[in-house]
XYZ file of C-alpha atoms in Angstrom:
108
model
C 281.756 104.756 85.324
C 278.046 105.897 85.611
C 277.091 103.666 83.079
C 278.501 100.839 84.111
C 276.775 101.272 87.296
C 273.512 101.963 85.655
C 274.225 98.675 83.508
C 274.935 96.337 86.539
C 271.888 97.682 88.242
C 269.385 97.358 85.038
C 271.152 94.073 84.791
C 270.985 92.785 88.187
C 268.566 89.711 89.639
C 266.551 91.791 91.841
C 266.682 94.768 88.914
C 264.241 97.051 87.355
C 263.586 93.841 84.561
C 261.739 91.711 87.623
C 258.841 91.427 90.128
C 261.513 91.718 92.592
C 261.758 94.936 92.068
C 258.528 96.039 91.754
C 256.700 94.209 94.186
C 258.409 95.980 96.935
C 257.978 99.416 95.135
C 253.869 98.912 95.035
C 254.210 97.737 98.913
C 255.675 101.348 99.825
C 252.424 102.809 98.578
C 250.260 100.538 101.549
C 252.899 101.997 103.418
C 252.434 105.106 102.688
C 248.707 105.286 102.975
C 248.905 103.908 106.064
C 251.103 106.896 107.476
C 248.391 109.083 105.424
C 245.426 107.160 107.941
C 247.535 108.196 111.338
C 245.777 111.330 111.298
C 242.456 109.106 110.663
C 240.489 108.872 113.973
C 240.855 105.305 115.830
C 237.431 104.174 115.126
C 237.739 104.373 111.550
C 240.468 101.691 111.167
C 240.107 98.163 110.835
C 241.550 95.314 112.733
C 241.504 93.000 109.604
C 243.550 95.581 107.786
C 245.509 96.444 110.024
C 246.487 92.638 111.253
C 247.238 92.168 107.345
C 249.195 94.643 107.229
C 251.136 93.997 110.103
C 251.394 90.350 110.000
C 252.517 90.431 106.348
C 255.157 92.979 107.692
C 256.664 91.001 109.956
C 256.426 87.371 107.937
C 257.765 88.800 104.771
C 260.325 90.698 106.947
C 262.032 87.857 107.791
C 261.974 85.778 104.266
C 263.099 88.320 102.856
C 266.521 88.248 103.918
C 266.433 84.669 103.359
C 265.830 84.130 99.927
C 268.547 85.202 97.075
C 269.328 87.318 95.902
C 268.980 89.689 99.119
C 266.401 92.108 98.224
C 267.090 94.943 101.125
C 264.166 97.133 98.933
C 261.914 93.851 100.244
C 263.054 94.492 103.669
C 262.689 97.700 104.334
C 259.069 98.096 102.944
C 258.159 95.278 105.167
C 259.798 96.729 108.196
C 257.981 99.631 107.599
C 254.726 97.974 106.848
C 255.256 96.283 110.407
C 255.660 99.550 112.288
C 252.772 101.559 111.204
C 250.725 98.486 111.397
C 251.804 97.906 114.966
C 251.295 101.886 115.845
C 247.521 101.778 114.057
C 246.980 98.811 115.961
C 247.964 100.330 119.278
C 246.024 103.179 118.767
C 242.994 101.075 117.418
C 243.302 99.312 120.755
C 243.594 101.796 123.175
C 240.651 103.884 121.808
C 238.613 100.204 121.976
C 239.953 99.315 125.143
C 241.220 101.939 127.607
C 239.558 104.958 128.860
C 241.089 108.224 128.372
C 242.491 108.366 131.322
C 244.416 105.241 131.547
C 246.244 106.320 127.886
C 247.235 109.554 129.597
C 248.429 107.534 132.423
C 250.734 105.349 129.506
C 251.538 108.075 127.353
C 253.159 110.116 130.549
């Protein structure tokens, strides 16, 4: 029974054998770092970064439950490059644009 399983999912189109597997697998590293950089202080992030990281997010997000086979891997690393890219974003602009007070005022 396990090995079946293990044979179907060696053997399958978005498997371990293709870039469709491990494209998605290197993308949950710039995820990753990017959770690491929410304890990084606003002023050291970067809108380009950020905006690519967000914007690639949400575009590949949404082709990647188009194409086929479904790659839900694909998905979910975009997703999740989306979020923190939205969150360092919001941060980025509130330190930029709002005084302390106002945040308090929007965090409450």
């Amino acid at each position: 029974m396990a090995a079946s399983k293990l044979q179907a999912f060696w053997n399958h189109p978005a498997g371990p054998k293709t870039i469709h597997f491990w494209a998605p697998t290197f993308k949950w590293g710039i995820s990753i770092a990017n959770i690491a950089d929410f304890s990084k202080p606003p002023e050291k992030l970067s809108y380009p970064q950020q905006i690519a990281v967000t914007a690639t997010g949400i575009i590949w997000s949404r082709y990647s439950t188009v194409i086929t086979p479904k790659n839900w891997n694909l998905f979910s690393v975009n997703v999740a490059m989306a979020g923190t890219g939205i969150y360092q974003l919001t941060r980025k602009i509130q330190h930029d644009y709002f005084s302390k007070e106002e945040v308090a005022a929007i965090e409450e």
